[in-house]
Amino acid sequence: MFRKTIGLTAALLVLSGAPAVAAETVRLPEPDGPHKVGVTTLHLVDHQRTDPWPDALGKPREVMVTVHYPARTVRGYPVAPQMTPRAAEVFAQLDAVHGHPELPDSGVDWAATKTHSHVGAPASPTRRPVLLYSTGGGDPRAINTGLAEHLASRGFVVVSMDHPGETSEVEFPDGRLRTIALPEDPRVKPAIFRDMIAVRLLDAKFVLDQLEVLAAGGNPDAAGRALPRDLHKALDLRRVGAYGHSAGGTTASQAMYEDRRIDAAVNLEGYLDYAVEPGKPGELLPVARDGVDRPLFLVGTDGYLDDRYRTSWAAMLSHGPRTRHHEIADATHWVFTDFAPMSAQLVDARLMTEQDRVHLVGEIPAARSVPLVRDLVGSFFHRTLRR
């Protein structure tokens, strides 16, 4: 989740000096499904809700999402970068240096990474299951691009949310950029963690509301920017899943409990309680206290075990067979993100030590972890959203 990012501001980061000369470009693994992938972004503004965080206090709540979808054709449509140049510059300072100190503090051109998705490509006009993704605390939605692309290539529409104010960087279409603005560290201040999850749950509900506008043929983008052709025909909102990493896993699990529109969820190593003190079990979230009548898949690692994780997940599993569990061996917390393949390349380039790679993602090699995570998440949703 969060490490040393609280209290830093975008101004300090961007004005701290010229970035180091880029030397290495990291690559994302190719999706292996039968569909080519299109991508677009939506800027969504909730005028019924005000933002709770200090940098935007009292303003309408804004959410940025990226939509990956099976494309009818990609010919003539450019490949999307993983991050825009400005977002990559801030990521290199805030997330790569302070959020994930295992990563190199120079020598990587984060803006040069290309995805396998094509901007604005027309959607295949066939109704597809929709998956809502929520990021880990502090991480941008871009850092789970590889899994989102893979799922889209396998026939899902994947809608990835950032949660502005507690994400390392969120860039809006008008050029504004928000960084982390939480007043205190949610790992050690239970009230902040509780507030953070509450905001995320409202973000998820709002995004689902806006997807209903989109599926009905409307344009929910705040500026009315052009949408890819036939995108509205690709959404089957009768089949909705949610997945998330870390705090995003917490969000996906509780969102399914609260919102009947969500049919199944995957929790990639997110706590299911409100901490009283760091690492110690606290009050269970309602989903873990009461259970849920739809499929929930808890996926964890053997390298990320503490009392909160054990206790809250055991409570969830006690409710019966609707909840399944899988533990990945020789792995740890960020193995579920693009840091898994990226860190292996950085070790090969001698920009990162093997010890730091293991600390970030575990001993498991990317050649095994990437297809394993893809299969666990994809197979679960193929089973549970098939109808």
Short mmCIF file of C-alpha atoms in Angstrom, two decimals:
data_model
loop_
_atom_site.label_atom_id
_atom_site.label_comp_id
_atom_site.label_asym_id
_atom_site.label_seq_id
_atom_site.Cartn_x
_atom_site.Cartn_y
_atom_site.Cartn_z
CA MET A 1 0.00 0.00 0.00
CA PHE A 2 1.52 3.37 1.03
CA ARG A 3 5.11 3.81 2.10
CA LYS A 4 6.70 7.26 2.26
CA THR A 5 4.40 9.23 0.00
CA ILE A 6 2.15 11.08 2.45
CA GLY A 7 2.80 14.80 2.62
CA LEU A 8 4.58 15.17 -0.74
CA THR A 9 3.05 17.50 -3.31
CA ALA A 10 3.11 17.61 -7.08
CA ALA A 11 4.68 21.07 -7.05
CA LEU A 12 7.66 19.93 -5.03
CA LEU A 13 8.14 16.90 -7.22
CA VAL A 14 7.80 18.52 -10.62
CA LEU A 15 9.94 21.50 -9.67
CA SER A 16 12.62 19.46 -7.90
CA GLY A 17 14.89 19.44 -10.92
CA ALA A 18 15.31 18.00 -14.39
CA PRO A 19 14.74 14.26 -14.67
CA ALA A 20 17.67 11.96 -15.21
CA VAL A 21 18.53 11.01 -18.76
CA ALA A 22 16.47 7.96 -19.65
CA ALA A 23 18.42 4.84 -20.49
CA GLU A 24 16.10 1.85 -20.25
CA THR A 25 12.62 1.13 -21.54
CA VAL A 26 10.63 -1.58 -19.81
CA ARG A 27 8.08 -3.64 -21.74
CA LEU A 28 4.70 -5.06 -20.89
CA PRO A 29 3.95 -8.71 -21.70
CA GLU A 30 1.68 -9.23 -24.67
CA PRO A 31 -1.93 -10.29 -24.07
CA ASP A 32 -2.54 -13.78 -25.39
CA GLY A 33 -6.29 -13.74 -26.10
CA PRO A 34 -7.90 -13.86 -29.55
CA HIS A 35 -9.06 -10.21 -29.58
CA LYS A 36 -7.12 -7.09 -30.48
CA VAL A 37 -7.53 -4.45 -27.78
CA GLY A 38 -8.83 -0.90 -27.97
CA VAL A 39 -8.50 1.68 -25.21
CA THR A 40 -9.99 5.01 -24.19
CA THR A 41 -10.20 7.15 -21.07
CA LEU A 42 -13.19 8.78 -19.43
CA HIS A 43 -13.19 11.82 -17.16
CA LEU A 44 -16.16 11.41 -14.85
CA VAL A 45 -17.44 14.15 -12.54
CA ASP A 46 -19.88 13.45 -9.72
CA HIS A 47 -21.72 16.72 -9.13
CA GLN A 48 -23.75 15.10 -6.33
CA ARG A 49 -20.67 14.51 -4.17
CA THR A 50 -17.82 16.67 -2.95
CA ASP A 51 -14.21 15.57 -2.74
CA PRO A 52 -13.10 14.88 0.86
CA TRP A 53 -9.31 15.27 0.49
CA PRO A 54 -7.46 18.50 1.36
CA ASP A 55 -6.22 19.36 -2.15
CA ALA A 56 -9.75 19.41 -3.61
CA LEU A 57 -11.90 19.84 -0.53
CA GLY A 58 -15.48 20.79 -1.36
CA LYS A 59 -15.07 20.49 -5.14
CA PRO A 60 -17.09 17.95 -7.13
CA ARG A 61 -15.58 14.49 -6.97
CA GLU A 62 -13.69 13.59 -10.17
CA VAL A 63 -12.64 10.10 -11.25
CA MET A 64 -10.50 9.04 -14.20
CA VAL A 65 -11.00 5.62 -15.74
CA THR A 66 -9.33 3.68 -18.53
CA VAL A 67 -11.50 1.34 -20.60
CA HIS A 68 -9.87 -1.64 -22.37
CA TYR A 69 -12.15 -3.54 -24.73
CA PRO A 70 -12.12 -6.07 -27.60
CA ALA A 71 -11.68 -4.07 -30.80
CA ARG A 72 -13.30 -4.71 -34.18
CA THR A 73 -10.14 -3.45 -35.90
CA VAL A 74 -7.00 -1.62 -34.76
CA ARG A 75 -5.64 -0.71 -38.19
CA GLY A 76 -4.73 2.98 -38.29
CA TYR A 77 -5.17 3.53 -34.55
CA PRO A 78 -2.06 4.40 -32.53
CA VAL A 79 -0.71 2.27 -29.71
CA ALA A 80 -1.26 3.86 -26.30
CA PRO A 81 1.61 4.60 -23.92
CA GLN A 82 1.34 3.15 -20.44
CA MET A 83 1.75 6.64 -18.96
CA THR A 84 1.70 10.13 -20.39
CA PRO A 85 5.03 12.02 -20.20
CA ARG A 86 3.86 14.21 -17.34
CA ALA A 87 2.39 11.34 -15.33
CA ALA A 88 5.56 9.32 -15.92
CA GLU A 89 7.72 12.17 -14.64
CA VAL A 90 5.78 12.35 -11.39
CA PHE A 91 5.62 8.55 -11.11
CA ALA A 92 9.41 8.40 -11.38
CA GLN A 93 9.72 10.75 -8.43
CA LEU A 94 6.76 9.98 -6.19
CA ASP A 95 5.98 6.30 -6.77
CA ALA A 96 9.26 4.82 -7.98
CA VAL A 97 11.41 6.72 -5.47
CA HIS A 98 9.18 7.15 -2.42
CA GLY A 99 6.38 4.62 -2.89
CA HIS A 100 8.55 1.71 -4.05
CA PRO A 101 12.16 2.30 -2.99
CA GLU A 102 13.17 -1.05 -4.49
CA LEU A 103 12.83 0.52 -7.95
CA PRO A 104 15.74 2.48 -9.47
CA ASP A 105 15.71 6.22 -8.86
CA SER A 106 17.17 6.94 -12.32
CA GLY A 107 18.00 5.26 -15.60
CA VAL A 108 14.42 4.32 -16.62
CA ASP A 109 12.27 6.14 -19.17
CA TRP A 110 8.86 5.33 -17.70
CA ALA A 111 7.14 7.36 -20.41
CA ALA A 112 8.57 5.16 -23.18
CA THR A 113 6.66 2.00 -22.24
CA LYS A 114 4.10 1.15 -24.88
CA THR A 115 0.98 -0.90 -24.26
CA HIS A 116 -0.63 -3.36 -26.67
CA SER A 117 -3.85 -1.33 -26.88
CA HIS A 118 -4.94 1.05 -29.64
CA VAL A 119 -6.36 4.46 -28.79
CA GLY A 120 -9.94 4.98 -29.94
CA ALA A 121 -10.19 1.80 -32.00
CA PRO A 122 -13.81 0.81 -32.78
CA ALA A 123 -15.20 -1.73 -30.36
CA SER A 124 -16.41 -5.13 -31.40
CA PRO A 125 -20.21 -4.62 -31.17
CA THR A 126 -20.88 -7.73 -29.09
CA ARG A 127 -22.07 -7.48 -25.49
CA ARG A 128 -19.22 -8.46 -23.16
CA PRO A 129 -18.93 -8.93 -19.39
CA VAL A 130 -17.64 -5.80 -17.64
CA LEU A 131 -14.88 -5.86 -15.02
CA LEU A 132 -14.29 -2.93 -12.67
CA TYR A 133 -10.71 -2.60 -11.38
CA SER A 134 -9.63 -0.67 -8.27
CA THR A 135 -5.96 0.17 -7.70
CA GLY A 136 -3.77 -0.54 -4.71
CA GLY A 137 -3.27 2.34 -2.30
CA GLY A 138 -0.82 4.85 -3.75
CA ASP A 139 -0.44 3.12 -7.11
CA PRO A 140 -1.84 4.53 -10.37
CA ARG A 141 -4.26 2.50 -12.46
CA ALA A 142 -1.61 2.36 -15.20
CA ILE A 143 0.50 -0.05 -13.18
CA ASN A 144 -2.05 -2.84 -13.76
CA THR A 145 -2.23 -2.35 -17.51
CA GLY A 146 -0.86 -5.80 -18.40
CA LEU A 147 -3.64 -7.73 -16.67
CA ALA A 148 -6.34 -5.37 -17.96
CA GLU A 149 -5.12 -5.77 -21.55
CA HIS A 150 -5.01 -9.54 -21.20
CA LEU A 151 -8.56 -9.70 -19.86
CA ALA A 152 -9.79 -7.47 -22.69
CA SER A 153 -8.06 -9.73 -25.22
CA ARG A 154 -10.01 -12.59 -23.66
CA GLY A 155 -13.37 -10.94 -24.21
CA PHE A 156 -13.99 -8.64 -21.23
CA VAL A 157 -14.48 -4.89 -21.07
CA VAL A 158 -12.15 -3.74 -18.28
CA VAL A 159 -12.78 -0.40 -16.56
CA SER A 160 -9.82 0.65 -14.38
CA MET A 161 -10.37 3.41 -11.81
CA ASP A 162 -7.96 5.74 -10.11
CA HIS A 163 -9.00 7.22 -6.76
CA PRO A 164 -7.72 10.83 -6.91
CA GLY A 165 -6.19 12.20 -3.75
CA GLU A 166 -4.74 8.86 -2.67
CA THR A 167 -3.07 7.81 -5.94
CA SER A 168 0.52 8.74 -6.73
CA GLU A 169 -0.58 10.70 -9.78
CA VAL A 170 -3.82 11.24 -11.69
CA GLU A 171 -3.71 13.39 -14.82
CA PHE A 172 -6.92 14.96 -16.12
CA PRO A 173 -7.64 15.82 -19.77
CA ASP A 174 -7.22 19.56 -19.12
CA GLY A 175 -3.64 18.99 -17.90
CA ARG A 176 -4.31 19.17 -14.17
CA LEU A 177 -2.44 16.58 -12.14
CA ARG A 178 -3.28 15.40 -8.63
CA THR A 179 -0.95 13.52 -6.32
CA ILE A 180 -1.47 11.99 -2.89
CA ALA A 181 -3.23 14.39 -0.55
CA LEU A 182 -4.28 12.20 2.38
CA PRO A 183 -3.85 14.13 5.62
CA GLU A 184 -2.16 11.17 7.35
CA ASP A 185 -0.88 7.69 6.58
CA PRO A 186 -3.84 5.25 6.45
CA ARG A 187 -1.60 2.37 7.58
CA VAL A 188 -1.18 3.93 11.00
CA LYS A 189 -4.34 6.06 11.22
CA PRO A 190 -7.38 3.77 11.15
CA ALA A 191 -9.81 6.65 10.65
CA ILE A 192 -8.04 7.64 7.42
CA PHE A 193 -8.16 4.06 6.13
CA ARG A 194 -11.87 3.90 6.93
CA ASP A 195 -12.50 7.20 5.13
CA MET A 196 -10.39 6.08 2.18
CA ILE A 197 -12.38 2.87 1.70
CA ALA A 198 -15.66 4.78 2.02
CA VAL A 199 -14.58 7.17 -0.76
CA ARG A 200 -13.47 4.26 -2.96
CA LEU A 201 -16.83 2.51 -2.54
CA LEU A 202 -18.67 5.65 -3.62
CA ASP A 203 -16.28 5.98 -6.58
CA ALA A 204 -17.10 2.40 -7.63
CA LYS A 205 -20.85 3.00 -7.38
CA PHE A 206 -20.57 6.22 -9.35
CA VAL A 207 -18.50 4.60 -12.11
CA LEU A 208 -21.07 1.81 -12.44
CA ASP A 209 -23.79 4.46 -12.69
CA GLN A 210 -21.87 6.17 -15.50
CA LEU A 211 -21.33 2.88 -17.31
CA GLU A 212 -25.12 2.52 -17.37
CA VAL A 213 -25.29 5.92 -19.11
CA LEU A 214 -22.66 4.73 -21.59
CA ALA A 215 -24.38 1.39 -22.28
CA ALA A 216 -27.62 3.25 -23.00
CA GLY A 217 -25.88 5.25 -25.73
CA GLY A 218 -25.00 8.35 -23.71
CA ASN A 219 -21.61 9.96 -23.24
CA PRO A 220 -20.66 10.29 -19.55
CA ASP A 221 -17.33 12.02 -20.24
CA ALA A 222 -17.33 15.40 -18.49
CA ALA A 223 -16.23 17.25 -21.63
CA GLY A 224 -18.18 15.10 -24.03
CA ARG A 225 -15.00 13.85 -25.72
CA ALA A 226 -15.64 11.50 -28.62
CA LEU A 227 -16.04 7.84 -27.71
CA PRO A 228 -14.78 4.87 -29.73
CA ARG A 229 -17.33 3.68 -32.24
CA ASP A 230 -19.73 1.03 -30.87
CA LEU A 231 -18.24 1.14 -27.38
CA HIS A 232 -21.73 1.33 -25.89
CA LYS A 233 -22.65 -1.88 -27.69
CA ALA A 234 -19.78 -3.77 -26.01
CA LEU A 235 -20.99 -3.46 -22.42
CA ASP A 236 -23.14 -6.19 -20.90
CA LEU A 237 -24.05 -4.77 -17.51
CA ARG A 238 -26.03 -7.91 -16.68
CA ARG A 239 -22.59 -9.49 -16.13
CA VAL A 240 -20.34 -7.37 -13.92
CA GLY A 241 -17.27 -8.38 -11.96
CA ALA A 242 -14.94 -6.37 -9.73
CA TYR A 243 -11.30 -6.97 -8.92
CA GLY A 244 -8.60 -5.02 -7.18
CA HIS A 245 -5.16 -5.13 -5.64
CA SER A 246 -4.44 -4.38 -1.97
CA ALA A 247 -6.82 -1.56 -0.95
CA GLY A 248 -8.43 -2.19 -4.31
CA GLY A 249 -9.10 -5.78 -3.27
CA THR A 250 -10.74 -4.45 -0.13
CA THR A 251 -12.81 -2.16 -2.35
CA ALA A 252 -13.85 -4.89 -4.78
CA SER A 253 -14.96 -7.22 -1.98
CA GLN A 254 -17.00 -4.65 -0.07
CA ALA A 255 -18.41 -3.12 -3.27
CA MET A 256 -19.90 -6.49 -4.20
CA TYR A 257 -21.45 -6.73 -0.73
CA GLU A 258 -23.05 -3.30 -1.11
CA ASP A 259 -23.97 -3.27 -4.81
CA ARG A 260 -26.15 -6.01 -6.30
CA ARG A 261 -24.97 -5.06 -9.78
CA ILE A 262 -21.65 -6.79 -9.06
CA ASP A 263 -21.95 -10.54 -9.63
CA ALA A 264 -18.45 -11.72 -8.64
CA ALA A 265 -15.23 -10.27 -7.22
CA VAL A 266 -11.52 -11.01 -6.91
CA ASN A 267 -9.56 -9.65 -3.96
CA LEU A 268 -5.83 -9.58 -4.75
CA GLU A 269 -4.42 -9.41 -1.22
CA GLY A 270 -6.57 -6.70 0.34
CA TYR A 271 -7.43 -6.56 4.04
CA LEU A 272 -11.03 -7.17 5.08
CA ASP A 273 -10.98 -5.25 8.33
CA TYR A 274 -10.47 -1.76 9.73
CA ALA A 275 -7.20 -1.73 11.62
CA VAL A 276 -6.99 -0.56 15.21
CA GLU A 277 -3.20 -0.41 15.09
CA PRO A 278 -0.68 -1.34 12.37
CA GLY A 279 -0.68 -5.05 11.56
CA LYS A 280 -3.22 -5.94 14.26
CA PRO A 281 -6.72 -7.24 13.53
CA GLY A 282 -9.56 -4.75 13.79
CA GLU A 283 -13.28 -4.51 13.15
CA LEU A 284 -14.29 -6.72 10.24
CA LEU A 285 -15.74 -5.11 7.14
CA PRO A 286 -19.40 -6.06 6.65
CA VAL A 287 -18.50 -8.41 3.80
CA ALA A 288 -16.23 -10.45 6.09
CA ARG A 289 -18.57 -10.18 9.06
CA ASP A 290 -21.72 -11.28 7.23
CA GLY A 291 -20.49 -13.14 4.16
CA VAL A 292 -21.84 -12.65 0.65
CA ASP A 293 -24.15 -14.68 -1.58
CA ARG A 294 -22.04 -14.27 -4.75
CA PRO A 295 -18.63 -15.69 -5.68
CA LEU A 296 -15.58 -14.07 -4.09
CA PHE A 297 -12.02 -15.20 -4.85
CA LEU A 298 -9.29 -14.31 -2.36
CA VAL A 299 -5.82 -14.52 -3.96
CA GLY A 300 -2.81 -13.95 -1.73
CA THR A 301 0.89 -14.70 -1.46
CA ASP A 302 3.01 -16.57 1.04
CA GLY A 303 5.23 -13.52 1.48
CA TYR A 304 2.59 -11.11 2.78
CA LEU A 305 1.23 -12.56 5.95
CA ASP A 306 0.29 -10.65 9.09
CA ASP A 307 -2.46 -10.97 11.70
CA ARG A 308 -4.84 -8.64 9.83
CA TYR A 309 -4.50 -10.66 6.65
CA ARG A 310 -4.92 -14.05 8.39
CA THR A 311 -7.77 -13.05 10.68
CA SER A 312 -9.94 -11.10 8.23
CA TRP A 313 -9.53 -13.63 5.42
CA ALA A 314 -10.27 -16.54 7.78
CA ALA A 315 -13.49 -14.77 8.79
CA MET A 316 -14.45 -14.37 5.14
CA LEU A 317 -13.70 -18.02 4.34
CA SER A 318 -15.76 -19.23 7.30
CA HIS A 319 -18.97 -18.24 5.52
CA GLY A 320 -18.83 -21.21 3.17
CA PRO A 321 -18.09 -22.26 -0.40
CA ARG A 322 -19.08 -18.99 -2.10
CA THR A 323 -15.63 -17.73 -1.12
CA ARG A 324 -12.54 -19.46 -2.50
CA HIS A 325 -8.88 -18.94 -1.66
CA HIS A 326 -5.57 -19.40 -3.49
CA GLU A 327 -2.08 -18.62 -2.22
CA ILE A 328 0.81 -18.01 -4.65
CA ALA A 329 4.08 -19.51 -3.43
CA ASP A 330 7.41 -17.66 -3.46
CA ALA A 331 5.65 -14.35 -4.06
CA THR A 332 4.76 -11.14 -2.30
CA HIS A 333 2.45 -8.17 -2.53
CA TRP A 334 3.22 -6.46 -5.87
CA VAL A 335 3.41 -9.67 -7.89
CA PHE A 336 -0.15 -8.88 -9.03
CA THR A 337 0.96 -5.68 -10.83
CA ASP A 338 3.12 -4.71 -13.78
CA PHE A 339 6.04 -4.52 -11.37
CA ALA A 340 6.42 -8.30 -11.79
CA PRO A 341 7.55 -8.24 -15.44
CA MET A 342 9.14 -4.80 -15.15
CA SER A 343 11.35 -5.65 -12.19
CA ALA A 344 12.76 -8.70 -13.97
CA GLN A 345 13.82 -6.48 -16.88
CA LEU A 346 15.35 -3.94 -14.52
CA VAL A 347 17.44 -6.66 -12.89
CA ASP A 348 18.63 -7.79 -16.32
CA ALA A 349 19.57 -4.17 -17.09
CA ARG A 350 21.49 -3.96 -13.79
CA LEU A 351 19.31 -1.09 -12.61
CA MET A 352 17.80 -3.11 -9.78
CA THR A 353 19.22 -5.82 -7.55
CA GLU A 354 17.73 -9.29 -7.37
CA GLN A 355 17.29 -8.75 -3.65
CA ASP A 356 15.11 -5.70 -4.30
CA ARG A 357 13.11 -7.59 -6.94
CA VAL A 358 12.42 -10.38 -4.44
CA HIS A 359 11.38 -7.84 -1.81
CA LEU A 360 8.93 -6.25 -4.24
CA VAL A 361 7.38 -9.27 -5.98
CA GLY A 362 8.95 -12.41 -4.48
CA GLU A 363 11.30 -15.07 -5.78
CA ILE A 364 8.82 -16.35 -8.36
CA PRO A 365 10.05 -15.46 -11.87
CA ALA A 366 7.85 -13.26 -14.05
CA ALA A 367 7.69 -16.03 -16.65
CA ARG A 368 5.62 -18.00 -14.11
CA SER A 369 3.84 -15.28 -12.13
CA VAL A 370 2.38 -13.33 -15.07
CA PRO A 371 0.55 -16.28 -16.69
CA LEU A 372 -0.47 -17.60 -13.26
CA VAL A 373 -2.14 -14.35 -12.16
CA ARG A 374 -3.78 -13.98 -15.57
CA ASP A 375 -5.17 -17.51 -15.39
CA LEU A 376 -6.41 -17.20 -11.80
CA VAL A 377 -8.32 -13.97 -12.46
CA GLY A 378 -9.46 -14.74 -15.99
CA SER A 379 -10.63 -18.29 -15.28
CA PHE A 380 -12.60 -17.15 -12.25
CA PHE A 381 -14.50 -14.51 -14.19
CA HIS A 382 -15.06 -16.78 -17.19
CA ARG A 383 -16.75 -19.27 -14.84
CA THR A 384 -18.73 -16.88 -12.70
CA LEU A 385 -19.93 -14.44 -15.39
CA ARG A 386 -20.88 -17.05 -17.96
CA ARG A 387 -24.56 -16.95 -18.85
#
